[in-house]
Amino acid sequence: MAKMWAGRTSGETDSLADELNSSIGVDCRMYRQDIRGSQAHAAMLGRQGIITQTDAEQLIAGLEQILQDLESGALSFDMSCEDIHMFVEQVLTDRLGDVGKRLHTARSRNDQVALDLRMYLRDEAADLQKLIRDLLQVLVRVAEQNMKAVMPGYTHLQRAQPVLFPQHILAYAMMLLRDADRLRDCVKRMNVSPIGSCALAGTTYETDRIYEAGLLAFDDIAMNSIDGVSDRDFCLEMMSALSILMMHLSRFAEEIVLWSSWEFKFIELSDAYTTGSSIMPQKKNPDMAELIRGKTGRVYGDLMGLLTTFKGLPLAYNKDMQEDKQAVFDAVDTAKLCLQVIAPMVDTMKVLPDNMRRAAQNGFINATDLADHLVKKGLPFRSAYKISGEIVADCIRKGLVLETYPLEAYKAYSELFAEDVYDDISIETCVEKRISKGGTSTGSVLEQIAWVKERIKTQFEE
Ligand code: ARG
């Protein structure tokens, strides 16, 4: 069948060429945005007297019917149409005749596709915000319910200093708050309407771009028609924000994998978020956490792919740009799925505080506090540090830990050591004395929880 754009050419294209050219398989998911955008366009054309009011009304009603029919299943996508825009216009014209053919006045698919994609992605960004909020709420709950759990905090994956488990969990809450902020920020620039830029140069008709943008809830209009049709920064920004989000999820997922290993056993995942092995009967594998870690690479790939596609593209529209949707949809779908899985995975995981404490009690994670004990008695920190290091080495030689090292032995290193050394190096003291803002003492962690809760309330309402 000849294409809608037949005229200059016969419109008869090779079938594999069609396959390469066609995007309806990917962009059909924007049907709702395409129809809403076209309705606003028809309304603007009618209001400006570019088409008659009657035609505008018929177009709007016809488009509404197409939307309903697509949603009820009475109408399905015709995959032989090049893209969603051609499909909707084709059906409209089949149904309304000549009136349908008036819709595309003062418009091009170049500004239309940019419009649809911005509308689609701002909705997805709103969904993503909700999913991030859900995960934040889970993190706050896990923190609040495990205020007594002490675990080793790590640097270089070596036990470093004891921390409250909630202190560690809240670090992820901080990352997610920034992720939500980044997404919101990119929506500011996304929510600018390109429609009316037309093919690239604007139009001779007396359109009202501001009115049309307002109908579609845009905050502003693109101020240059060439930029209006060429700009995909909003896709790249969204994928950048999602890449950073996925990087955070992958770090968390990695810790979940570690923590659920027998070597750590700080948590146990619910069966719903694990799989078995087809050969090893004892296995309970954290596949979903691993996949969240793994899929991060995919989202990075989507971002790098589109950055590469756009590199060196001349202005204005080029067909290369059609590749934008596959990349950004994949990034959005992947991030949404990962958020939807990690939230209940964390919500249902069993926290094993006894194992965390056992790990915190070995490995000399109170050695800094041993040094601080001497500093408290007047020794300069660097000297105290050296003595503490030597004591740790002696403990290792003798198979002792700092808590079981005799006072006489301590005194052999420094006369400043006194009976209260044991209080100063107890795990409780190590945690509770870290009262600096943002530190791991109970008071400070409770303050962080309150802060995060307040941010959840203010950052996500709107
Ligand atoms: N399917 C196209 C895309 O996604 C729509 C714009 C086509 N414009 C054009 N002049 N061929 O980019």
Coordinates of C-alpha atoms and ligand atoms in Angstrom, one line a residue:
M1 CA 0.0 0.0 0.0
A2 CA 1.3 3.5 -0.8
K3 CA 2.3 5.6 2.2
M4 CA 0.3 8.6 3.5
W5 CA 3.2 10.8 2.4
A6 CA 3.1 9.5 -1.2
G7 CA 3.3 12.3 -3.7
R8 CA 6.9 13.3 -4.4
T9 CA 7.6 9.6 -4.5
S10 CA 5.3 6.7 -5.3
G11 CA 5.2 5.9 -1.6
E12 CA 6.0 2.2 -2.4
T13 CA 8.9 1.1 -0.3
D14 CA 10.9 -2.1 0.1
S15 CA 9.6 -4.3 2.9
L16 CA 12.9 -4.6 4.7
A17 CA 13.4 -0.9 4.3
D18 CA 10.0 -0.5 5.9
E19 CA 11.1 -2.7 8.8
L20 CA 14.1 -0.5 9.3
N21 CA 12.1 2.7 9.0
S22 CA 9.1 1.8 11.1
S23 CA 8.8 2.7 14.7
I24 CA 5.2 1.9 15.5
G25 CA 6.3 -1.2 17.5
V26 CA 8.1 1.0 19.9
D27 CA 6.2 4.3 19.8
C28 CA 2.6 2.9 19.9
R29 CA 2.8 3.1 23.7
M30 CA 2.6 6.9 23.3
Y31 CA -0.9 6.7 21.7
R32 CA -2.6 8.5 24.6
Q33 CA -0.2 11.4 24.5
D34 CA -0.4 11.5 20.7
I35 CA -4.2 11.7 20.8
R36 CA -4.3 14.3 23.6
G37 CA -1.7 16.3 21.8
S38 CA -3.8 16.2 18.6
Q39 CA -6.9 17.2 20.4
A40 CA -5.2 20.3 21.8
H41 CA -3.9 21.0 18.3
A42 CA -7.4 20.8 16.8
A43 CA -8.7 23.0 19.5
M44 CA -6.0 25.6 18.8
L45 CA -6.6 25.4 15.1
G46 CA -10.4 26.0 15.6
R47 CA -9.9 28.8 18.1
Q48 CA -7.6 30.6 15.7
G49 CA -10.0 30.2 12.8
I50 CA -7.4 28.1 10.9
I51 CA -10.0 25.4 10.6
T52 CA -13.7 25.8 11.4
Q53 CA -15.0 25.2 14.9
T54 CA -17.2 22.4 13.6
D55 CA -14.2 20.7 12.1
A56 CA -12.3 21.1 15.3
E57 CA -15.1 19.6 17.3
Q58 CA -15.4 16.7 14.9
L59 CA -11.6 16.1 15.1
I60 CA -11.6 16.2 18.9
A61 CA -14.6 13.8 19.1
G62 CA -13.1 11.5 16.5
L63 CA -9.8 11.4 18.4
E64 CA -11.6 10.7 21.6
Q65 CA -13.4 7.7 20.0
I66 CA -10.0 6.4 18.7
L67 CA -8.7 6.6 22.3
Q68 CA -11.7 4.8 23.7
D69 CA -11.5 2.1 21.0
L70 CA -7.8 1.5 21.6
E71 CA -8.4 1.2 25.3
S72 CA -11.4 -1.1 24.9
G73 CA -9.6 -3.3 22.4
A74 CA -12.1 -2.5 19.6
L75 CA -9.2 -1.0 17.6
S76 CA -5.7 -2.3 17.4
F77 CA -2.5 -0.9 16.1
D78 CA -1.8 -1.4 12.4
M79 CA 1.8 -2.4 12.4
S80 CA 2.1 -1.5 8.7
C81 CA 1.8 2.2 9.6
E82 CA 5.1 3.8 10.0
D83 CA 4.6 5.2 13.4
I84 CA 1.9 6.1 16.0
H85 CA 1.4 9.5 14.5
M86 CA 0.6 8.1 11.0
F87 CA -1.6 5.4 12.5
V88 CA -3.8 7.8 14.4
E89 CA -4.1 10.2 11.5
Q90 CA -4.9 7.3 9.2
V91 CA -7.7 6.0 11.4
L92 CA -9.0 9.5 11.8
T93 CA -9.1 10.1 8.1
D94 CA -10.7 6.7 7.4
R95 CA -13.4 7.6 9.9
L96 CA -13.9 11.3 9.2
G97 CA -12.9 11.7 5.6
D98 CA -11.6 15.1 4.6
V99 CA -12.0 16.6 8.1
G100 CA -9.4 14.1 9.3
K101 CA -7.0 15.4 6.7
R102 CA -7.2 18.9 8.3
L103 CA -5.6 17.9 11.6
H104 CA -2.0 18.1 10.4
T105 CA -2.3 21.8 9.4
A106 CA 0.5 23.9 11.0
R107 CA 2.2 20.8 12.4
S108 CA 4.8 18.3 11.5
R109 CA 5.7 14.9 12.9
N110 CA 8.9 16.5 14.0
D111 CA 7.3 18.7 16.6
Q112 CA 4.6 16.1 17.2
V113 CA 6.9 13.3 18.2
A114 CA 8.9 15.7 20.4
L115 CA 5.7 16.7 22.1
D116 CA 4.4 13.2 22.6
L117 CA 7.7 12.0 24.1
R118 CA 7.9 14.9 26.5
M119 CA 4.3 14.2 27.7
Y120 CA 5.0 10.5 28.0
L121 CA 8.2 10.9 29.9
R122 CA 6.8 13.4 32.4
D123 CA 4.1 10.9 33.3
E124 CA 6.8 8.2 33.7
A125 CA 8.8 10.6 35.9
A126 CA 5.8 11.0 38.1
D127 CA 5.5 7.2 38.4
L128 CA 9.2 6.9 39.2
Q129 CA 8.8 9.5 41.9
K130 CA 6.1 7.4 43.5
L131 CA 8.2 4.3 43.3
I132 CA 11.2 6.1 44.9
R133 CA 8.9 7.3 47.7
D134 CA 7.7 3.8 48.3
L135 CA 11.2 2.6 48.6
L136 CA 12.1 5.5 50.9
Q137 CA 9.2 4.6 53.1
V138 CA 10.4 1.0 53.4
L139 CA 13.9 2.2 54.3
V140 CA 12.5 4.4 57.1
R141 CA 10.5 1.5 58.4
V142 CA 13.4 -0.8 58.4
A143 CA 15.5 1.8 60.1
E144 CA 12.9 2.5 62.8
Q145 CA 12.4 -1.1 63.6
N146 CA 16.0 -2.0 64.0
M147 CA 17.3 0.7 66.2
K148 CA 19.1 -1.8 68.4
A149 CA 21.0 -3.5 65.6
V150 CA 24.7 -2.8 65.5
M151 CA 26.8 -3.9 62.6
P152 CA 30.4 -3.3 61.5
G153 CA 30.7 -0.3 59.2
Y154 CA 33.2 -1.0 56.4
T155 CA 35.9 0.8 54.5
H156 CA 37.8 -1.2 51.8
L157 CA 35.3 -3.9 52.8
Q158 CA 37.3 -4.3 56.0
R159 CA 35.6 -3.9 59.3
A160 CA 36.2 -0.3 60.3
Q161 CA 33.9 1.1 63.0
P162 CA 30.6 -0.1 64.5
V163 CA 27.5 1.6 63.2
L164 CA 23.8 1.2 63.8
F165 CA 22.3 -0.8 61.0
P166 CA 19.8 2.1 60.5
Q167 CA 22.7 4.5 60.0
H168 CA 23.8 2.3 57.0
I169 CA 20.3 2.0 55.6
L170 CA 19.6 5.7 55.9
A171 CA 22.6 6.4 53.7
Y172 CA 20.5 4.9 50.9
A173 CA 17.6 7.1 51.8
M174 CA 19.8 10.1 51.3
M175 CA 20.8 8.9 47.8
L176 CA 17.2 8.2 46.8
L177 CA 16.2 11.7 48.0
R178 CA 18.8 13.1 45.6
D179 CA 17.6 10.8 42.8
A180 CA 14.1 12.1 43.2
D181 CA 15.3 15.6 43.2
R182 CA 17.3 15.0 40.0
L183 CA 14.3 13.6 38.3
R184 CA 12.2 16.5 39.4
D185 CA 14.8 18.9 38.1
C186 CA 14.9 17.3 34.7
V187 CA 11.1 17.5 34.4
K188 CA 11.4 21.2 34.7
R189 CA 13.2 21.4 31.4
M190 CA 11.2 18.5 29.9
N191 CA 7.9 20.3 30.5
V192 CA 8.5 22.8 27.7
S193 CA 6.3 22.5 24.7
P194 CA 7.9 22.1 21.2
I195 CA 4.6 22.0 19.4
G196 CA 4.2 24.7 16.8
S197 CA 7.9 24.4 15.8
C198 CA 6.5 22.4 12.9
A199 CA 9.0 20.8 10.6
L200 CA 11.8 23.1 11.8
A201 CA 11.1 26.7 10.9
G202 CA 7.7 27.5 12.4
T203 CA 4.7 28.2 10.3
T204 CA 2.9 30.8 8.2
Y205 CA -0.4 30.1 10.0
E206 CA -1.4 32.3 13.0
T207 CA -1.1 29.6 15.6
D208 CA -1.2 30.2 19.3
R209 CA 1.5 28.1 20.7
I210 CA 1.1 29.3 24.3
Y211 CA -2.6 28.4 24.3
E212 CA -1.9 24.9 22.9
A213 CA 0.9 24.3 25.4
G214 CA -1.4 25.5 28.3
L215 CA -4.0 22.9 27.2
L216 CA -1.4 20.2 27.6
A217 CA -0.2 21.5 31.0
F218 CA 3.2 22.6 29.8
D219 CA 5.0 25.3 31.8
D220 CA 6.5 27.0 28.8
I221 CA 7.2 26.8 25.1
A222 CA 10.4 26.1 23.2
M223 CA 11.6 29.5 22.1
N224 CA 13.4 28.4 18.9
S225 CA 11.7 26.2 16.4
I226 CA 14.9 24.4 15.3
D227 CA 15.8 23.7 18.9
G228 CA 12.2 22.6 19.5
V229 CA 12.4 19.8 17.0
S230 CA 16.1 18.9 17.6
D231 CA 16.3 18.8 21.4
R232 CA 16.4 15.5 23.1
D233 CA 18.3 16.7 26.2
F234 CA 15.3 15.8 28.3
C235 CA 15.8 12.1 27.3
L236 CA 19.5 12.2 28.0
E237 CA 18.9 14.0 31.3
M238 CA 16.3 11.5 32.4
M239 CA 18.6 8.6 31.5
S240 CA 21.5 10.3 33.4
A241 CA 19.3 10.6 36.4
L242 CA 18.2 7.0 36.0
S243 CA 21.8 5.8 35.6
I244 CA 22.7 7.4 38.9
L245 CA 19.6 5.9 40.5
M246 CA 20.5 2.5 39.1
M247 CA 24.0 2.9 40.4
H248 CA 22.6 3.4 43.9
L249 CA 20.3 0.5 43.6
S250 CA 23.2 -1.7 42.4
R251 CA 25.3 -0.8 45.4
F252 CA 22.4 -1.6 47.6
A253 CA 21.7 -4.8 45.7
E254 CA 25.4 -5.8 46.0
E255 CA 25.2 -5.4 49.8
I256 CA 22.0 -7.5 49.9
V257 CA 23.9 -10.2 48.0
L258 CA 26.8 -10.0 50.5
W259 CA 24.7 -9.7 53.6
S260 CA 22.6 -12.8 52.6
S261 CA 25.7 -14.9 52.1
W262 CA 26.7 -17.4 54.8
E263 CA 29.9 -15.4 55.3
F264 CA 27.9 -12.4 56.5
K265 CA 24.3 -13.6 57.2
F266 CA 23.2 -10.2 58.3
I267 CA 19.9 -10.7 56.6
E268 CA 17.8 -13.4 55.2
L269 CA 15.7 -12.7 52.1
S270 CA 12.1 -13.8 51.8
D271 CA 11.6 -16.8 49.6
A272 CA 9.7 -14.6 47.2
Y273 CA 13.0 -12.8 46.3
T274 CA 15.3 -15.8 45.9
T275 CA 15.6 -18.8 43.7
G276 CA 17.0 -22.3 44.1
S277 CA 19.7 -24.1 42.2
S278 CA 18.7 -26.9 39.8
I279 CA 21.6 -29.0 41.1
M280 CA 22.7 -27.8 44.6
P281 CA 19.9 -28.5 47.0
Q282 CA 21.2 -26.2 49.7
K283 CA 21.1 -23.0 47.6
K284 CA 19.0 -20.0 48.2
N285 CA 20.2 -17.5 45.6
P286 CA 19.6 -13.8 45.6
D287 CA 19.0 -13.7 41.8
M288 CA 16.7 -10.6 41.9
A289 CA 19.3 -8.5 43.8
E290 CA 21.9 -9.7 41.4
L291 CA 19.7 -8.7 38.4
I292 CA 19.1 -5.3 39.8
R293 CA 22.9 -5.0 40.1
G294 CA 23.2 -6.4 36.6
K295 CA 20.6 -4.3 34.8
T296 CA 22.3 -1.2 35.9
G297 CA 24.7 -1.8 33.0
R298 CA 21.8 -1.8 30.6
V299 CA 20.6 1.6 31.7
Y300 CA 24.1 3.0 31.3
G301 CA 24.1 1.4 27.9
D302 CA 20.9 3.1 27.0
L303 CA 22.4 6.5 28.0
M304 CA 25.7 5.9 26.2
G305 CA 23.8 4.6 23.1
L306 CA 21.7 7.7 22.8
L307 CA 24.5 10.1 23.6
T308 CA 26.4 8.5 20.8
T309 CA 23.5 8.7 18.4
F310 CA 23.2 12.4 19.0
K311 CA 26.9 13.1 18.8
G312 CA 27.6 15.2 15.7
L313 CA 24.0 15.1 14.4
P314 CA 23.3 18.2 12.3
L315 CA 20.3 20.4 13.0
A316 CA 17.3 19.9 12.8
Y317 CA 15.4 16.6 12.7
N318 CA 17.2 13.5 11.4
K319 CA 15.7 10.1 11.4
D320 CA 18.5 8.8 13.7
M321 CA 16.5 10.6 16.4
Q322 CA 13.8 7.9 16.2
E323 CA 16.2 5.7 18.1
D324 CA 15.6 7.9 21.2
K325 CA 12.4 6.1 22.3
Q326 CA 13.8 2.6 22.4
A327 CA 16.6 3.8 24.6
V328 CA 14.7 5.9 27.0
F329 CA 11.8 3.5 27.3
D330 CA 14.1 0.7 28.1
A331 CA 15.9 2.8 30.8
V332 CA 12.5 3.8 32.3
D333 CA 11.1 0.3 32.2
T334 CA 14.2 -1.2 33.7
A335 CA 14.4 1.4 36.6
K336 CA 10.7 1.0 37.4
L337 CA 10.9 -2.7 37.5
C338 CA 14.0 -2.7 39.7
L339 CA 12.4 -0.2 42.1
Q340 CA 9.2 -2.2 42.2
V341 CA 11.2 -5.4 43.2
I342 CA 13.8 -3.9 45.6
A343 CA 11.2 -2.2 47.8
P344 CA 9.3 -5.3 48.8
M345 CA 12.5 -7.3 48.8
V346 CA 13.9 -5.0 51.5
D347 CA 10.5 -4.7 53.2
T348 CA 10.3 -8.5 53.7
M349 CA 13.9 -9.3 54.4
K350 CA 14.7 -10.6 57.9
V351 CA 17.3 -8.6 59.7
L352 CA 19.6 -10.8 61.9
P353 CA 21.0 -8.4 64.5
D354 CA 22.8 -11.1 66.5
N355 CA 24.9 -12.0 63.5
M356 CA 25.6 -8.3 62.9
R357 CA 26.8 -7.9 66.5
R358 CA 29.0 -10.9 66.4
A359 CA 30.7 -9.5 63.3
A360 CA 31.0 -6.1 65.0
Q361 CA 32.6 -7.7 68.0
N362 CA 35.5 -9.2 66.1
G363 CA 38.0 -7.4 63.9
F364 CA 39.1 -4.7 66.3
I365 CA 36.5 -2.2 65.1
N366 CA 36.9 -0.4 68.4
A367 CA 40.6 0.3 67.9
T368 CA 39.9 4.0 67.1
D369 CA 38.1 4.2 70.4
L370 CA 41.0 2.7 72.2
A371 CA 43.2 5.5 70.8
D372 CA 40.5 8.1 71.8
H373 CA 40.7 6.7 75.3
L374 CA 44.3 7.7 75.5
V375 CA 43.6 11.1 73.8
K376 CA 41.0 11.7 76.5
K377 CA 43.8 11.1 79.1
G378 CA 46.0 13.7 77.4
L379 CA 48.1 11.8 74.8
P380 CA 48.3 13.3 71.3
F381 CA 46.2 11.4 68.8
R382 CA 49.1 10.2 66.6
S383 CA 50.9 8.7 69.6
A384 CA 47.7 7.1 70.9
Y385 CA 47.2 5.7 67.4
K386 CA 50.6 4.0 67.4
I387 CA 50.2 2.4 70.8
S388 CA 46.7 1.1 69.9
G389 CA 48.1 -0.4 66.7
E390 CA 50.8 -2.2 68.7
I391 CA 48.2 -3.5 71.1
V392 CA 46.0 -4.8 68.3
A393 CA 49.1 -6.6 66.9
D394 CA 49.7 -8.1 70.4
C395 CA 46.1 -9.2 70.7
I396 CA 46.3 -11.0 67.3
R397 CA 49.5 -12.8 68.4
K398 CA 47.8 -13.9 71.7
G399 CA 44.4 -14.7 70.2
L400 CA 42.7 -12.0 72.3
V401 CA 40.4 -9.1 71.4
L402 CA 40.6 -5.6 73.0
E403 CA 37.7 -6.4 75.4
T404 CA 39.6 -9.4 76.8
Y405 CA 43.1 -7.8 76.9
P406 CA 44.1 -7.5 80.6
L407 CA 44.5 -4.1 82.2
E408 CA 48.1 -5.0 83.2
A409 CA 48.9 -5.6 79.6
Y410 CA 47.4 -2.3 78.6
K411 CA 49.4 -0.5 81.2
A412 CA 52.6 -2.0 79.9
Y413 CA 52.0 0.1 76.8
S414 CA 51.0 3.3 78.6
E415 CA 50.5 4.2 82.3
L416 CA 47.5 6.3 81.1
F417 CA 45.3 3.3 80.6
A418 CA 42.7 2.9 83.4
E419 CA 39.8 0.6 84.3
D420 CA 37.4 2.7 82.3
V421 CA 39.2 1.6 79.1
Y422 CA 36.7 -1.3 78.9
D423 CA 33.7 1.1 79.0
D424 CA 35.3 3.3 76.4
I425 CA 35.8 0.4 73.9
S426 CA 32.5 -1.4 74.4
I427 CA 30.5 -1.6 71.2
E428 CA 27.7 0.4 72.8
T429 CA 30.1 3.3 73.6
C430 CA 31.6 3.2 70.2
V431 CA 28.2 3.7 68.6
E432 CA 26.6 6.0 71.2
K433 CA 29.5 8.4 71.6
R434 CA 29.4 9.3 67.9
I435 CA 27.0 12.1 68.6
S436 CA 28.2 14.4 65.8
K437 CA 25.4 15.5 63.4
G438 CA 25.0 12.8 60.9
G439 CA 26.9 10.3 63.1
T440 CA 25.8 6.9 64.2
S441 CA 24.6 7.5 67.8
T442 CA 20.9 6.6 68.4
G443 CA 20.1 10.3 68.9
S444 CA 21.7 11.3 65.6
V445 CA 20.1 8.4 63.7
L446 CA 16.6 9.4 65.1
E447 CA 17.3 12.9 64.0
Q448 CA 18.1 11.6 60.5
I449 CA 14.9 9.5 60.4
A450 CA 12.8 12.6 61.3
W451 CA 14.7 14.6 58.7
V452 CA 14.1 11.9 56.0
K453 CA 10.4 11.7 56.9
E454 CA 10.0 15.4 56.6
R455 CA 11.7 15.4 53.2
I456 CA 9.4 12.6 52.0
K457 CA 6.5 14.7 53.1
T458 CA 7.6 18.0 51.5
Q459 CA 9.5 16.7 48.5
F460 CA 6.8 14.4 47.1
E461 CA 3.6 16.3 47.6
E462 CA 2.4 18.3 44.6
Ligands
ARG1 N1 8.7 8.2 14.0 C1 9.4 9.4 13.9 C2 10.3 9.5 15.1 O1 10.1 8.8 16.1 C3 8.5 10.6 13.9 C4 9.0 11.8 13.2 C5 9.2 11.5 11.8 N2 9.5 12.7 11.0 C6 10.0 12.6 9.8 N3 10.2 13.7 9.2 N4 10.2 11.4 9.2 O2 11.3 10.3 15.2

